[in-house]
């Protein structure tokens, strides 16, 4: 099963309780970024463009657990940067799983085989290995030859040691449906447990700005990929309605509060993808963010976003509101032909504000614990 039954039940029950309590905004996945430092410099990444002063900062074990205790999301995705560069990562992962939160430890896998012995397999722990396509696609995406082969070897080692292993795959403008489909078939054959697949977000700081997908291209691409024979057998670990959205059949607005993000700067506004400011606490993030100022059609930087971290929470909330639609999408798969849902018009979005340099300067001016 792409998502273990225990997790489906736990997350489903949590989301249902929020729905019954009529909570409009609630977190589903805490995105924990304990460091921005990475051992790769991918062309499509907007996370590592910081001065050394920031790249050397770490969230401590205590700060990570404080974030987990503040935010009730049942799932914690630990990203970065490269989390395996953090010396306290084994303790951080163990302490979070001990709280019965489902941990997805996202890694480019360069250090995975070396560090595997520091972790214990269990129902609350999954490796999420970055793999943006076949050997050629992935090595081009991460700007280094040989990374695909090391990631595949690490996946085999982790599976051999009894771990759950997912891959997370980001697609860019040069993705060819045929090739993506073949890659997903081969990846499923590796015996991995789940696949998370999403179009890339056009990070303004990413070195390569030319290859981010536009929304209509995303919808066409996902129709072509998900419409392939055998696609239903791929262990895709995302909700059926999110896939239906990617295939152009749902008119969703994003739910950035569904994936609140804690970084070395604080709680990031408004979302994992877009850093427009920072709140001092989870409560302040949820209560004081002007959520209506963000989202496709509202803000220029959101124009092409269809990323799971923004829209999966919308799909989950919709699955609870319309279980029959979720059941239909799960049973029949996403519709890959016929008319698409109208897309969001962009003629009233507010222009982008350029705040990055100011935020970095403010963060550098603040003292921080370093590890
Ligand atoms: S559309 Fe939503 S999830 Fe995407 S970048 Fe904008 S606020 Fe974040």
Short mmCIF file of C-alpha atoms and ligand atoms in Angstrom, two decimals:
data_model
loop_
_atom_site.label_atom_id
_atom_site.label_comp_id
_atom_site.label_asym_id
_atom_site.label_seq_id
_atom_site.Cartn_x
_atom_site.Cartn_y
_atom_site.Cartn_z
CA UNK A 1 0.00 0.00 0.00
CA UNK A 2 1.40 3.42 -1.00
CA UNK A 3 0.23 4.89 2.31
CA UNK A 4 0.05 2.48 5.28
CA UNK A 5 -3.43 1.76 6.59
CA UNK A 6 -2.43 3.04 10.04
CA UNK A 7 -1.53 6.42 8.52
CA UNK A 8 -4.64 6.59 6.32
CA UNK A 9 -6.81 5.93 9.38
CA UNK A 10 -4.93 8.34 11.63
CA UNK A 11 -4.82 11.23 9.14
CA UNK A 12 -8.41 10.57 7.99
CA UNK A 13 -9.72 10.61 11.56
CA UNK A 14 -7.73 13.78 12.35
CA UNK A 15 -9.09 15.57 9.23
CA UNK A 16 -12.63 14.39 9.96
CA UNK A 17 -12.40 15.78 13.51
CA UNK A 18 -11.28 19.16 12.13
CA UNK A 19 -14.17 19.10 9.68
CA UNK A 20 -16.71 18.23 12.39
CA UNK A 21 -15.29 21.00 14.59
CA UNK A 22 -15.84 23.32 11.57
CA UNK A 23 -12.20 24.43 11.55
CA UNK A 24 -11.61 26.26 8.31
CA UNK A 25 -7.84 26.06 8.48
CA UNK A 26 -5.81 23.26 9.99
CA UNK A 27 -2.38 21.75 9.36
CA UNK A 28 -1.97 18.32 7.81
CA UNK A 29 1.78 18.10 7.23
CA UNK A 30 4.39 20.02 9.20
CA UNK A 31 7.27 20.90 6.90
CA UNK A 32 10.36 20.98 9.09
CA UNK A 33 13.46 22.50 7.55
CA UNK A 34 16.15 22.25 10.23
CA UNK A 35 18.84 23.57 7.87
CA UNK A 36 19.22 25.00 4.37
CA UNK A 37 22.74 23.61 3.74
CA UNK A 38 22.83 20.95 1.03
CA UNK A 39 25.44 18.75 -0.65
CA UNK A 40 23.86 19.38 -4.07
CA UNK A 41 23.05 22.61 -5.89
CA UNK A 42 20.08 21.80 -8.13
CA UNK A 43 19.10 24.24 -10.86
CA UNK A 44 15.42 24.23 -9.85
CA UNK A 45 16.01 24.70 -6.11
CA UNK A 46 15.15 27.95 -4.37
CA UNK A 47 16.22 26.80 -0.90
CA UNK A 48 20.00 27.06 -0.87
CA UNK A 49 20.55 30.58 -2.10
CA UNK A 50 21.60 31.99 1.25
CA UNK A 51 24.82 33.41 2.63
CA UNK A 52 27.00 31.07 4.70
CA UNK A 53 25.78 32.84 7.83
CA UNK A 54 22.33 31.33 7.17
CA UNK A 55 23.51 28.04 5.64
CA UNK A 56 25.47 27.33 8.82
CA UNK A 57 22.40 27.65 11.04
CA UNK A 58 20.55 24.61 12.35
CA UNK A 59 17.33 24.09 14.25
CA UNK A 60 18.37 22.18 17.36
CA UNK A 61 16.67 18.98 18.53
CA UNK A 62 14.81 21.05 21.14
CA UNK A 63 13.65 23.59 18.54
CA UNK A 64 12.44 20.84 16.22
CA UNK A 65 10.45 19.21 19.00
CA UNK A 66 9.04 22.55 20.08
CA UNK A 67 7.75 23.02 16.51
CA UNK A 68 6.25 19.51 16.50
CA UNK A 69 4.56 20.13 19.84
CA UNK A 70 3.18 23.51 18.71
CA UNK A 71 1.73 22.20 15.47
CA UNK A 72 -0.73 19.28 15.67
CA UNK A 73 -0.18 18.01 12.09
CA UNK A 74 -0.16 14.18 12.13
CA UNK A 75 2.59 14.02 9.48
CA UNK A 76 6.03 15.65 9.71
CA UNK A 77 8.05 16.00 6.53
CA UNK A 78 11.68 16.78 7.28
CA UNK A 79 13.29 18.57 4.36
CA UNK A 80 15.93 21.20 3.87
CA UNK A 81 18.65 21.55 2.62
CA UNK A 82 19.83 18.00 3.10
CA UNK A 83 18.60 16.73 6.49
CA UNK A 84 21.29 14.03 6.69
CA UNK A 85 23.90 16.79 7.09
CA UNK A 86 22.33 17.61 10.48
CA UNK A 87 24.21 15.85 13.28
CA UNK A 88 21.13 15.49 15.50
CA UNK A 89 18.87 14.12 12.76
CA UNK A 90 18.66 10.53 14.13
CA UNK A 91 17.53 11.88 17.52
CA UNK A 92 15.10 14.32 15.87
CA UNK A 93 13.48 11.56 13.78
CA UNK A 94 13.32 9.16 16.73
CA UNK A 95 11.77 11.74 19.06
CA UNK A 96 9.09 12.66 16.53
CA UNK A 97 8.13 9.05 15.77
CA UNK A 98 8.01 8.43 19.53
CA UNK A 99 5.25 11.07 19.56
CA UNK A 100 3.40 8.90 17.03
CA UNK A 101 3.75 11.39 14.23
CA UNK A 102 4.47 10.00 10.78
CA UNK A 103 7.94 11.13 9.70
CA UNK A 104 8.99 11.45 6.07
CA UNK A 105 12.72 12.08 5.99
CA UNK A 106 13.45 13.71 2.60
CA UNK A 107 16.94 13.12 1.26
CA UNK A 108 18.90 13.26 -1.95
CA UNK A 109 20.33 9.90 -0.75
CA UNK A 110 24.00 10.80 -1.19
CA UNK A 111 24.58 10.04 2.51
CA UNK A 112 21.80 7.54 2.97
CA UNK A 113 23.76 4.27 2.85
CA UNK A 114 26.41 5.69 5.19
CA UNK A 115 23.85 6.86 7.77
CA UNK A 116 21.29 4.04 7.48
CA UNK A 117 22.48 2.37 10.69
CA UNK A 118 21.61 5.51 12.71
CA UNK A 119 17.88 4.99 12.05
CA UNK A 120 15.36 2.29 12.91
CA UNK A 121 12.61 1.07 10.59
CA UNK A 122 9.08 1.31 11.95
CA UNK A 123 5.50 2.14 11.04
CA UNK A 124 5.99 5.86 11.70
CA UNK A 125 9.13 6.31 9.61
CA UNK A 126 9.59 6.57 5.82
CA UNK A 127 12.58 7.58 3.74
CA UNK A 128 11.52 9.97 0.97
CA UNK A 129 14.22 9.89 -1.70
CA UNK A 130 14.48 12.70 -4.22
CA UNK A 131 14.33 11.24 -7.76
CA UNK A 132 13.27 13.54 -10.57
CA UNK A 133 13.10 10.92 -13.30
CA UNK A 134 15.35 8.37 -14.95
CA UNK A 135 19.16 8.56 -14.86
CA UNK A 136 19.36 11.28 -17.52
CA UNK A 137 16.47 13.35 -16.16
CA UNK A 138 17.54 13.15 -12.52
CA UNK A 139 21.25 13.82 -13.01
CA UNK A 140 20.37 16.82 -15.18
CA UNK A 141 17.90 18.06 -12.56
CA UNK A 142 20.44 17.85 -9.73
CA UNK A 143 23.30 19.10 -11.93
CA UNK A 144 25.63 16.20 -11.10
CA UNK A 145 26.32 12.90 -12.86
CA UNK A 146 26.06 9.68 -10.87
CA UNK A 147 23.47 10.86 -8.32
CA UNK A 148 20.68 8.71 -9.80
CA UNK A 149 22.76 5.53 -9.46
CA UNK A 150 23.68 6.34 -5.87
CA UNK A 151 20.04 7.06 -5.03
CA UNK A 152 18.86 3.77 -6.54
CA UNK A 153 21.59 1.85 -4.66
CA UNK A 154 20.57 3.61 -1.43
CA UNK A 155 16.90 2.75 -2.02
CA UNK A 156 17.86 -0.93 -2.38
CA UNK A 157 19.96 -0.77 0.81
CA UNK A 158 17.15 0.90 2.78
CA UNK A 159 14.58 -1.61 1.51
CA UNK A 160 16.98 -4.43 2.38
CA UNK A 161 17.26 -3.05 5.92
CA UNK A 162 13.48 -3.14 6.34
CA UNK A 163 12.59 0.53 5.87
CA UNK A 164 9.61 1.99 4.06
CA UNK A 165 10.96 3.99 1.13
CA UNK A 166 9.12 6.49 -1.06
CA UNK A 167 10.44 8.60 -3.86
CA UNK A 168 9.50 12.22 -4.44
CA UNK A 169 9.61 13.35 -8.02
CA UNK A 170 9.39 16.93 -9.26
CA UNK A 171 8.65 17.51 -12.93
CA UNK A 172 9.83 20.46 -15.00
CA UNK A 173 9.01 21.90 -18.40
CA UNK A 174 11.22 19.45 -20.30
CA UNK A 175 9.38 16.38 -18.95
CA UNK A 176 8.26 14.04 -21.75
CA UNK A 177 5.11 12.09 -20.83
CA UNK A 178 6.34 8.86 -22.42
CA UNK A 179 9.65 9.02 -20.56
CA UNK A 180 8.05 10.00 -17.24
CA UNK A 181 5.64 7.08 -17.60
CA UNK A 182 8.48 4.63 -18.26
CA UNK A 183 10.39 6.03 -15.27
CA UNK A 184 7.39 5.51 -12.96
CA UNK A 185 6.98 1.93 -14.19
CA UNK A 186 10.67 1.18 -13.55
CA UNK A 187 10.55 2.87 -10.16
CA UNK A 188 7.50 0.90 -9.09
CA UNK A 189 9.44 -2.24 -10.07
CA UNK A 190 12.21 -1.29 -7.56
CA UNK A 191 9.76 -2.29 -4.84
CA UNK A 192 9.41 1.18 -3.37
CA UNK A 193 6.41 1.81 -1.16
CA UNK A 194 5.13 5.13 -2.53
CA UNK A 195 5.60 7.83 -5.14
CA UNK A 196 4.97 11.53 -4.59
CA UNK A 197 4.88 13.41 -7.86
CA UNK A 198 4.39 17.12 -8.37
CA UNK A 199 5.14 19.93 -10.81
CA UNK A 200 7.98 22.18 -9.63
CA UNK A 201 7.27 25.56 -8.08
CA UNK A 202 8.89 28.51 -9.84
CA UNK A 203 11.16 29.61 -6.98
CA UNK A 204 12.25 33.15 -7.71
CA UNK A 205 15.77 32.34 -6.44
CA UNK A 206 16.21 29.17 -8.51
CA UNK A 207 19.16 29.52 -10.89
CA UNK A 208 17.18 28.03 -13.81
CA UNK A 209 13.97 30.02 -14.36
CA UNK A 210 13.32 28.75 -17.88
CA UNK A 211 12.07 25.26 -17.11
CA UNK A 212 9.19 25.64 -14.69
CA UNK A 213 5.85 24.33 -15.91
CA UNK A 214 2.88 26.60 -16.61
CA UNK A 215 -0.47 25.40 -15.30
CA UNK A 216 -1.94 24.33 -18.62
CA UNK A 217 1.25 22.38 -19.44
CA UNK A 218 0.95 20.67 -16.04
CA UNK A 219 -2.62 19.61 -16.77
CA UNK A 220 -1.72 18.29 -20.24
CA UNK A 221 1.38 16.51 -18.93
CA UNK A 222 -0.43 14.77 -16.07
CA UNK A 223 -3.27 13.68 -18.36
CA UNK A 224 -0.71 12.09 -20.67
CA UNK A 225 1.23 10.42 -17.82
CA UNK A 226 -1.70 9.27 -15.69
CA UNK A 227 -3.63 8.06 -18.75
CA UNK A 228 -0.99 5.45 -19.59
CA UNK A 229 -1.87 1.78 -19.44
CA UNK A 230 -0.78 0.40 -16.07
CA UNK A 231 -0.72 3.81 -14.32
CA UNK A 232 -3.26 2.56 -11.78
CA UNK A 233 -0.68 0.05 -10.48
CA UNK A 234 1.91 2.71 -9.60
CA UNK A 235 2.05 3.22 -5.83
CA UNK A 236 1.26 6.93 -5.91
CA UNK A 237 1.02 8.20 -2.34
CA UNK A 238 -1.25 11.15 -3.00
CA UNK A 239 -4.98 11.60 -2.77
CA UNK A 240 -7.07 10.66 -5.80
CA UNK A 241 -8.57 14.16 -5.93
CA UNK A 242 -5.15 15.85 -5.98
CA UNK A 243 -4.24 13.70 -9.02
CA UNK A 244 -7.61 14.62 -10.54
CA UNK A 245 -6.70 18.28 -9.95
CA UNK A 246 -3.33 17.84 -11.69
CA UNK A 247 -5.19 16.26 -14.61
CA UNK A 248 -7.27 19.43 -14.96
CA UNK A 249 -10.55 18.19 -13.52
CA UNK A 250 -10.79 20.16 -10.29
CA UNK A 251 -11.03 23.90 -9.77
CA UNK A 252 -9.04 24.09 -6.53
CA UNK A 253 -7.59 27.02 -4.60
CA UNK A 254 -4.51 26.31 -2.51
CA UNK A 255 -4.53 25.69 1.26
CA UNK A 256 -1.09 26.96 2.27
CA UNK A 257 -1.90 26.50 5.98
CA UNK A 258 -2.17 22.74 5.33
CA UNK A 259 1.66 22.50 5.18
CA UNK A 260 2.99 24.99 7.73
CA UNK A 261 6.75 25.36 7.56
CA UNK A 262 9.26 25.89 10.35
CA UNK A 263 12.72 26.97 9.18
CA UNK A 264 15.79 28.49 10.80
CA UNK A 265 14.05 31.87 10.29
CA UNK A 266 10.82 30.96 12.15
CA UNK A 267 7.37 29.95 10.84
CA UNK A 268 7.38 30.82 7.16
CA UNK A 269 4.55 32.90 5.64
CA UNK A 270 2.58 31.88 3.71
CA UNK A 271 3.84 28.41 2.79
CA UNK A 272 6.65 25.94 2.21
CA UNK A 273 7.24 27.33 -1.29
CA UNK A 274 7.09 31.04 -0.74
CA UNK A 275 8.92 32.97 1.99
CA UNK A 276 7.31 36.38 2.42
CA UNK A 277 7.91 36.77 6.13
CA UNK A 278 8.17 34.79 9.34
CA UNK A 279 5.95 34.36 12.40
CA UNK A 280 7.37 33.74 15.89
CA UNK A 281 5.01 30.83 16.64
CA UNK A 282 2.67 28.39 14.93
CA UNK A 283 -0.30 30.14 16.49
CA UNK A 284 0.85 33.53 15.16
CA UNK A 285 1.34 31.99 11.71
CA UNK A 286 -2.20 30.63 11.64
CA UNK A 287 -3.93 33.63 13.19
CA UNK A 288 -2.01 36.59 11.85
CA UNK A 289 -1.20 35.65 8.25
CA UNK A 290 -3.29 37.45 5.64
CA UNK A 291 -4.11 34.21 3.82
CA UNK A 292 -6.34 36.02 1.30
CA UNK A 293 -3.28 37.83 -0.05
CA UNK A 294 -1.88 34.57 -1.51
CA UNK A 295 -2.80 31.90 -4.00
CA UNK A 296 -3.14 31.58 -7.76
CA UNK A 297 -5.06 34.53 -9.17
CA UNK A 298 -4.27 36.64 -6.10
CA UNK A 299 -0.52 36.99 -6.14
CA UNK A 300 1.87 36.99 -9.06
CA UNK A 301 4.35 34.60 -7.43
CA UNK A 302 1.57 32.00 -7.10
CA UNK A 303 0.51 32.13 -10.77
CA UNK A 304 1.78 28.70 -11.85
CA UNK A 305 1.69 26.82 -8.55
CA UNK A 306 0.02 23.39 -8.48
CA UNK A 307 2.40 21.83 -5.96
CA UNK A 308 1.16 19.12 -3.59
CA UNK A 309 2.29 21.12 -0.55
CA UNK A 310 -0.25 23.80 -1.53
CA UNK A 311 -3.09 21.71 -2.95
CA UNK A 312 -3.03 18.29 -1.27
CA UNK A 313 -4.69 19.75 1.82
CA UNK A 314 -7.41 21.23 -0.41
CA UNK A 315 -7.97 17.81 -1.97
CA UNK A 316 -8.12 16.10 1.44
CA UNK A 317 -10.68 18.62 2.73
CA UNK A 318 -12.69 18.11 -0.45
CA UNK A 319 -12.51 14.31 0.01
CA UNK A 320 -14.19 14.74 3.38
CA UNK A 321 -16.80 17.16 2.01
CA UNK A 322 -17.49 15.03 -1.09
CA UNK A 323 -16.55 11.42 -0.29
CA UNK A 324 -18.42 10.19 -3.37
CA UNK A 325 -16.16 12.32 -5.62
CA UNK A 326 -13.07 10.97 -3.83
CA UNK A 327 -14.35 7.40 -4.18
CA UNK A 328 -15.03 7.89 -7.88
CA UNK A 329 -11.56 9.34 -8.48
CA UNK A 330 -9.96 6.52 -6.46
CA UNK A 331 -11.88 3.76 -8.23
CA UNK A 332 -11.81 5.09 -11.79
CA UNK A 333 -8.55 7.08 -11.59
CA UNK A 334 -8.19 10.68 -12.72
CA UNK A 335 -10.14 11.55 -15.86
CA UNK A 336 -7.60 11.98 -18.65
CA UNK A 337 -9.85 13.09 -21.50
CA UNK A 338 -12.78 15.45 -22.08
CA UNK A 339 -13.15 19.09 -21.09
CA UNK A 340 -11.04 20.50 -18.26
CA UNK A 341 -12.28 22.59 -15.34
CA UNK A 342 -11.89 26.32 -16.01
CA UNK A 343 -8.54 27.56 -14.69
CA UNK A 344 -8.14 30.55 -12.37
CA UNK A 345 -7.92 33.89 -14.21
CA UNK A 346 -4.70 35.83 -13.53
CA UNK A 347 -5.86 39.32 -14.50
CA UNK A 348 -6.47 40.51 -10.91
CA UNK A 349 -3.37 39.17 -9.16
CA UNK A 350 -1.30 41.65 -7.18
CA UNK A 351 2.26 42.16 -8.38
CA UNK A 352 5.17 40.29 -6.79
CA UNK A 353 6.89 41.91 -3.83
CA UNK A 354 10.63 41.37 -3.63
CA UNK A 355 11.34 40.77 0.03
CA UNK A 356 14.08 38.13 -0.01
CA UNK A 357 17.07 40.40 0.52
CA UNK A 358 15.36 42.31 3.33
CA UNK A 359 14.38 39.08 5.13
CA UNK A 360 17.87 37.62 4.81
CA UNK A 361 19.47 40.83 6.07
CA UNK A 362 17.13 40.82 9.09
CA UNK A 363 17.90 37.15 9.80
CA UNK A 364 21.66 37.72 9.55
CA UNK A 365 21.34 40.60 12.00
CA UNK A 366 19.65 38.30 14.55
CA UNK A 367 21.90 36.06 16.65
CA UNK A 368 21.19 32.36 16.34
CA UNK A 369 22.39 29.16 17.92
CA UNK A 370 24.76 27.33 15.64
CA UNK A 371 25.47 23.65 15.55
S1 LIG B 1 -0.35 29.12 -4.66
FE1 LIG B 1 -0.53 28.73 -2.46
S2 LIG B 1 0.83 27.01 -2.05
FE2 LIG B 1 1.41 27.85 -4.05
S3 LIG B 1 3.05 29.32 -3.61
FE3 LIG B 1 1.11 30.47 -3.57
S4 LIG B 1 0.45 30.44 -1.42
FE4 LIG B 1 2.02 28.86 -1.65
#
